[in-house]
mmCIF file of C-alpha atoms and ligand atoms in Angstrom:
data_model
loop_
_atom_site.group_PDB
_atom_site.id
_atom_site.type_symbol
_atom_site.label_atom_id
_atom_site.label_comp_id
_atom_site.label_asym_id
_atom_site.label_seq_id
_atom_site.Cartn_x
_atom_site.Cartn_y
_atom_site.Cartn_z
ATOM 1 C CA UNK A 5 0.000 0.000 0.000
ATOM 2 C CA UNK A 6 1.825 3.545 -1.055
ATOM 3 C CA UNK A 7 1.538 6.223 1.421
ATOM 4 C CA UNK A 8 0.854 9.257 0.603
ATOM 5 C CA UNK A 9 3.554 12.076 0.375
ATOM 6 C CA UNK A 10 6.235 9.320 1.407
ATOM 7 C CA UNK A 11 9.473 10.007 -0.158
ATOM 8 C CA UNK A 12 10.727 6.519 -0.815
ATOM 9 C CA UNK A 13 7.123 5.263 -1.679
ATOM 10 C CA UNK A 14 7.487 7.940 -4.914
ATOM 11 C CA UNK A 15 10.686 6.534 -5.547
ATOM 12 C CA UNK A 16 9.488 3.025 -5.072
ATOM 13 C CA UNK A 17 6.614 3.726 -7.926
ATOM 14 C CA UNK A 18 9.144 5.613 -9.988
ATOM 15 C CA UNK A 19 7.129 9.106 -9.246
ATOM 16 C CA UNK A 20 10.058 10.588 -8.224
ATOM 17 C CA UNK A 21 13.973 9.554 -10.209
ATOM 18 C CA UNK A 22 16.170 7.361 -8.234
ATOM 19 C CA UNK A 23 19.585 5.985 -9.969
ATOM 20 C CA UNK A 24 18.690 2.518 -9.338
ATOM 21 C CA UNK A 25 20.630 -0.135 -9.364
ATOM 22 C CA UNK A 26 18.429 -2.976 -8.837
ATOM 23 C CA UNK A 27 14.804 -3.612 -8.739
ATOM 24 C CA UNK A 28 12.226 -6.165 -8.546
ATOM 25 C CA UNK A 29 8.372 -6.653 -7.954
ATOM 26 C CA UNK A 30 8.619 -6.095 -3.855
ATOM 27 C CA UNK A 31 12.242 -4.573 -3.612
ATOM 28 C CA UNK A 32 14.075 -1.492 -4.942
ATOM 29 C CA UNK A 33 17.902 -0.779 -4.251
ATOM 30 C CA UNK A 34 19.113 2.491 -5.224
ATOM 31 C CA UNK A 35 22.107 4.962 -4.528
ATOM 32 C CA UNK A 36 21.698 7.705 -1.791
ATOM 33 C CA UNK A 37 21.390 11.375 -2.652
ATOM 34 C CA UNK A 38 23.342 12.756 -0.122
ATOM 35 C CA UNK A 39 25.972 9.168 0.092
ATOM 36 C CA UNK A 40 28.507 9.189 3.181
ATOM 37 C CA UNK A 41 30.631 7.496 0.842
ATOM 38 C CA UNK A 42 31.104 6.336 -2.760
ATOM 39 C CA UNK A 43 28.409 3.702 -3.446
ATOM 40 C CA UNK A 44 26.675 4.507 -0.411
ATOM 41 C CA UNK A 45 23.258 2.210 -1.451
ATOM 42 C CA UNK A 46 19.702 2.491 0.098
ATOM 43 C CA UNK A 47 17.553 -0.947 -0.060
ATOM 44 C CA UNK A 48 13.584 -0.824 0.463
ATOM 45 C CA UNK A 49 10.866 -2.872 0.426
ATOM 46 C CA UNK A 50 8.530 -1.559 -2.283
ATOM 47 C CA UNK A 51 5.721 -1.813 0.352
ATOM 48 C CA UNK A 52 5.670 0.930 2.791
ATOM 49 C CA UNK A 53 6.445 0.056 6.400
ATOM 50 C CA UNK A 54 7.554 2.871 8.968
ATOM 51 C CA UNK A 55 10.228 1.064 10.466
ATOM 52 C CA UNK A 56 11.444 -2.518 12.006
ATOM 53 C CA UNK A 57 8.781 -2.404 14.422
ATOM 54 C CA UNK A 58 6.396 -3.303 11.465
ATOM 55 C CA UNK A 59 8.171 -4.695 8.890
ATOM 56 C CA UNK A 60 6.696 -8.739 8.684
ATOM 57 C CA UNK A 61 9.313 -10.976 9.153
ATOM 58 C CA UNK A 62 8.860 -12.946 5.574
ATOM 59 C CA UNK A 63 9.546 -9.353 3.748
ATOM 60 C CA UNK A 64 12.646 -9.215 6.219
ATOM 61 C CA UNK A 65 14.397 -11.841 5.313
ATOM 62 C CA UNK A 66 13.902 -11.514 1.701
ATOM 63 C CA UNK A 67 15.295 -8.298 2.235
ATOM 64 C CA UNK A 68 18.174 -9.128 3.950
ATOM 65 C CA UNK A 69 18.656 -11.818 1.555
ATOM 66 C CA UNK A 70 18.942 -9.726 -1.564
ATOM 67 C CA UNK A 71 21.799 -7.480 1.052
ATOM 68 C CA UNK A 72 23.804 -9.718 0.894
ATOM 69 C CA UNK A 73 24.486 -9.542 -3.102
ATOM 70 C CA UNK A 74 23.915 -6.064 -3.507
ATOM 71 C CA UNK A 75 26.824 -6.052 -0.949
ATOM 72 C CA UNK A 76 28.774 -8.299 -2.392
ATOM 73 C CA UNK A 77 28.115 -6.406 -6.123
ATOM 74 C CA UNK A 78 28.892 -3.192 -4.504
ATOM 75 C CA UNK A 79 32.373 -4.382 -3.047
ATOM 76 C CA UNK A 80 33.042 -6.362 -6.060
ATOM 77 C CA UNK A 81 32.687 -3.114 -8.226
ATOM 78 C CA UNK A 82 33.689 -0.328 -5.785
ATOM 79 C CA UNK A 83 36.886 -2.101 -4.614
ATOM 80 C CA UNK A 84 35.440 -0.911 -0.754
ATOM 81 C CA UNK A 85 37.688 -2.824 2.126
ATOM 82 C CA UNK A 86 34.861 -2.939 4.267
ATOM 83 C CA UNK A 87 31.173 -2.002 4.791
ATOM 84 C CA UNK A 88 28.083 -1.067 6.924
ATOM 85 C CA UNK A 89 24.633 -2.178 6.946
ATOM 86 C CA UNK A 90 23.122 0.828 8.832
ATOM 87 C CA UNK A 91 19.546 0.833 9.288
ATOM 88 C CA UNK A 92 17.310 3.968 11.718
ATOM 89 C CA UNK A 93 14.394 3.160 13.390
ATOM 90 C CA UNK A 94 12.235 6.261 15.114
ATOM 91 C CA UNK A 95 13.642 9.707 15.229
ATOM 92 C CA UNK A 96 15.881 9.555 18.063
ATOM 93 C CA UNK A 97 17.693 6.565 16.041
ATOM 94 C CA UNK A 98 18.215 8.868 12.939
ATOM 95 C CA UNK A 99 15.697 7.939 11.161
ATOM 96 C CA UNK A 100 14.770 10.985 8.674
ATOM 97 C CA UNK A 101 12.466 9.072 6.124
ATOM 98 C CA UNK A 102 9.498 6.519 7.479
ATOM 99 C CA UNK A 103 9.291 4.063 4.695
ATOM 100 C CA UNK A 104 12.096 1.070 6.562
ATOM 101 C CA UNK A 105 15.314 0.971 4.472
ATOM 102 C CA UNK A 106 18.645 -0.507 4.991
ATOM 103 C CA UNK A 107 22.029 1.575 4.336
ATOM 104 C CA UNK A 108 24.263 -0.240 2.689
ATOM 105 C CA UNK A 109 27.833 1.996 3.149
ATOM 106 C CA UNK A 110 31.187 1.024 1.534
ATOM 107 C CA UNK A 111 34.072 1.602 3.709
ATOM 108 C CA UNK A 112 37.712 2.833 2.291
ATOM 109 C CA UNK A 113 41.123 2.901 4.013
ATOM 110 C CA UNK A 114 41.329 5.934 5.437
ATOM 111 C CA UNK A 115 38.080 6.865 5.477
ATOM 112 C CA UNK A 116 36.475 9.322 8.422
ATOM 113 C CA UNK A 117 33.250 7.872 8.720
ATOM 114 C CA UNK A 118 32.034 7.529 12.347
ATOM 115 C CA UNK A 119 28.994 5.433 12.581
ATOM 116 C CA UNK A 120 29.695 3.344 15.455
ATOM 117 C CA UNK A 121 28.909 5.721 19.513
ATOM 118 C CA UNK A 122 31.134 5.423 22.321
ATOM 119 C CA UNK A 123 30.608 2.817 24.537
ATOM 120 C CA UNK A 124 30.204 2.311 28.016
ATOM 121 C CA UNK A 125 30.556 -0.744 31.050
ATOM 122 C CA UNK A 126 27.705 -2.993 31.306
ATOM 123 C CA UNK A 127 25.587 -3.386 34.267
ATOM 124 C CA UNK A 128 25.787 -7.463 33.894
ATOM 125 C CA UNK A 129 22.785 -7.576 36.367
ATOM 126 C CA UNK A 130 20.548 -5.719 34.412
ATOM 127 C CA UNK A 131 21.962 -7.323 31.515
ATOM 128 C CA UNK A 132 20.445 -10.776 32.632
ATOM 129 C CA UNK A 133 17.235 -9.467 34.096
ATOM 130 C CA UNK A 134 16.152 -7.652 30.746
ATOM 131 C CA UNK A 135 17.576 -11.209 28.787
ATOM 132 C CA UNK A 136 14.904 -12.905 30.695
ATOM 133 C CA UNK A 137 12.261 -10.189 29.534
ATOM 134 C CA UNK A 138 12.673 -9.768 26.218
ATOM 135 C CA UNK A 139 12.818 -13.815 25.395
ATOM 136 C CA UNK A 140 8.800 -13.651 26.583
ATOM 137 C CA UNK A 141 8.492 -12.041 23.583
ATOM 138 C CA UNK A 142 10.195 -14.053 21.034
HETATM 139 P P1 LIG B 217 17.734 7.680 7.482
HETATM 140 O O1 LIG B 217 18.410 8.825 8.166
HETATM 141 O O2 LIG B 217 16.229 7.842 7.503
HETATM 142 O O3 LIG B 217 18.188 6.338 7.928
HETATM 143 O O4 LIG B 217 18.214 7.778 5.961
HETATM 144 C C1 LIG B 217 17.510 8.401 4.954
HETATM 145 C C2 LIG B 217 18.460 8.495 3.780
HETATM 146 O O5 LIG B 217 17.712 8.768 2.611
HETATM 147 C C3 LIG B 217 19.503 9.604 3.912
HETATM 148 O O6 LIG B 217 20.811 9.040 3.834
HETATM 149 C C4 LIG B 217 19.204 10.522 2.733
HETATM 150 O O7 LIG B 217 20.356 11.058 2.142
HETATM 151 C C5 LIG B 217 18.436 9.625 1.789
HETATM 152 N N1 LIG B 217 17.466 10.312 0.954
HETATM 153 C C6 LIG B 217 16.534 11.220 1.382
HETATM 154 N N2 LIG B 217 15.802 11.658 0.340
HETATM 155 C C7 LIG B 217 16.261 10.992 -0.761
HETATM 156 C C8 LIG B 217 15.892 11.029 -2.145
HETATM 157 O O8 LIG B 217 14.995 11.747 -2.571
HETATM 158 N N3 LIG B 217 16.586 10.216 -2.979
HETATM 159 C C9 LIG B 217 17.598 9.405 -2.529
HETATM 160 N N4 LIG B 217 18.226 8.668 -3.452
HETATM 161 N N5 LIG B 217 17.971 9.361 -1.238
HETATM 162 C C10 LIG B 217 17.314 10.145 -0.358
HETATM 163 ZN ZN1 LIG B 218 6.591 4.802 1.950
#
């Protein structure tokens, strides 16, 4: 179902131009217009979904499925040494367009890109309380 005045849903029906690299029925894998590095790829699912937290899982996997050789393509052709699979979920996690999408980010020697926050000691007791949680739910 397209959503109206969605970005990547326009892009997704070819409303608005995309240099696309790949594209099928359900998916669409094009380059980023504003790329944090050279070959810096966006993947959707033609579908609109907000985010992770209502993507189905069968669309998912598909997805990250068809990742793993656009990655593979991308290194293959970009000569990257290394590479991200970035994807935002909810405003506070960066997200800036609502239609779920997966960055896929070449990395080069050298390169500034900081992607990755500081980090901090665990609480191990927390850790194991919330482990017990969240498995209720999968
Ligand atoms: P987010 O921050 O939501 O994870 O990433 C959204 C990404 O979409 C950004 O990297 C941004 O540059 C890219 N983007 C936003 N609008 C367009 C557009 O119209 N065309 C393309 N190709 N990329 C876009
Ligand atoms: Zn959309």
């Amino acid at each position: 179902m397209k959503k109206e005045d969605c970005i990547f849903c326009k892009i997704a029906a070819g409303e608005i131009p995309s240099t696309t690299v790949y594209e099928t029925n359900e998916f669409k894998v094009f380059f980023d217009i504003a790329p944090a590095s050279k070959g810096h790829a966006l993947i959707i699912p033609k579908e609109h979904f907000d985010n992770i937290f209502s993507l189905d899982t069968e669309t998912a996997g598909k997805l990250f499925s068809l990742a793993t050789v656009v990655a593979g393509a991308l290194k293959e052709e970009t000569g990257c040494d290394g590479m991200n699979l970035l994807q935002n979920n909810g405003e506070i996690a960066g997200q800036t367009v609502h239609h779920f999408h997966m960055h896929l980010i070449p990395r080069y020697e050298g390169d500034d890109i900081k992607l990755i926050p500081a980090s901090h000691e665990a609480d191990k007791d927390y850790l194991a309380e919330l482990a017990e949680r969240v498995k209720k739910h999968i």
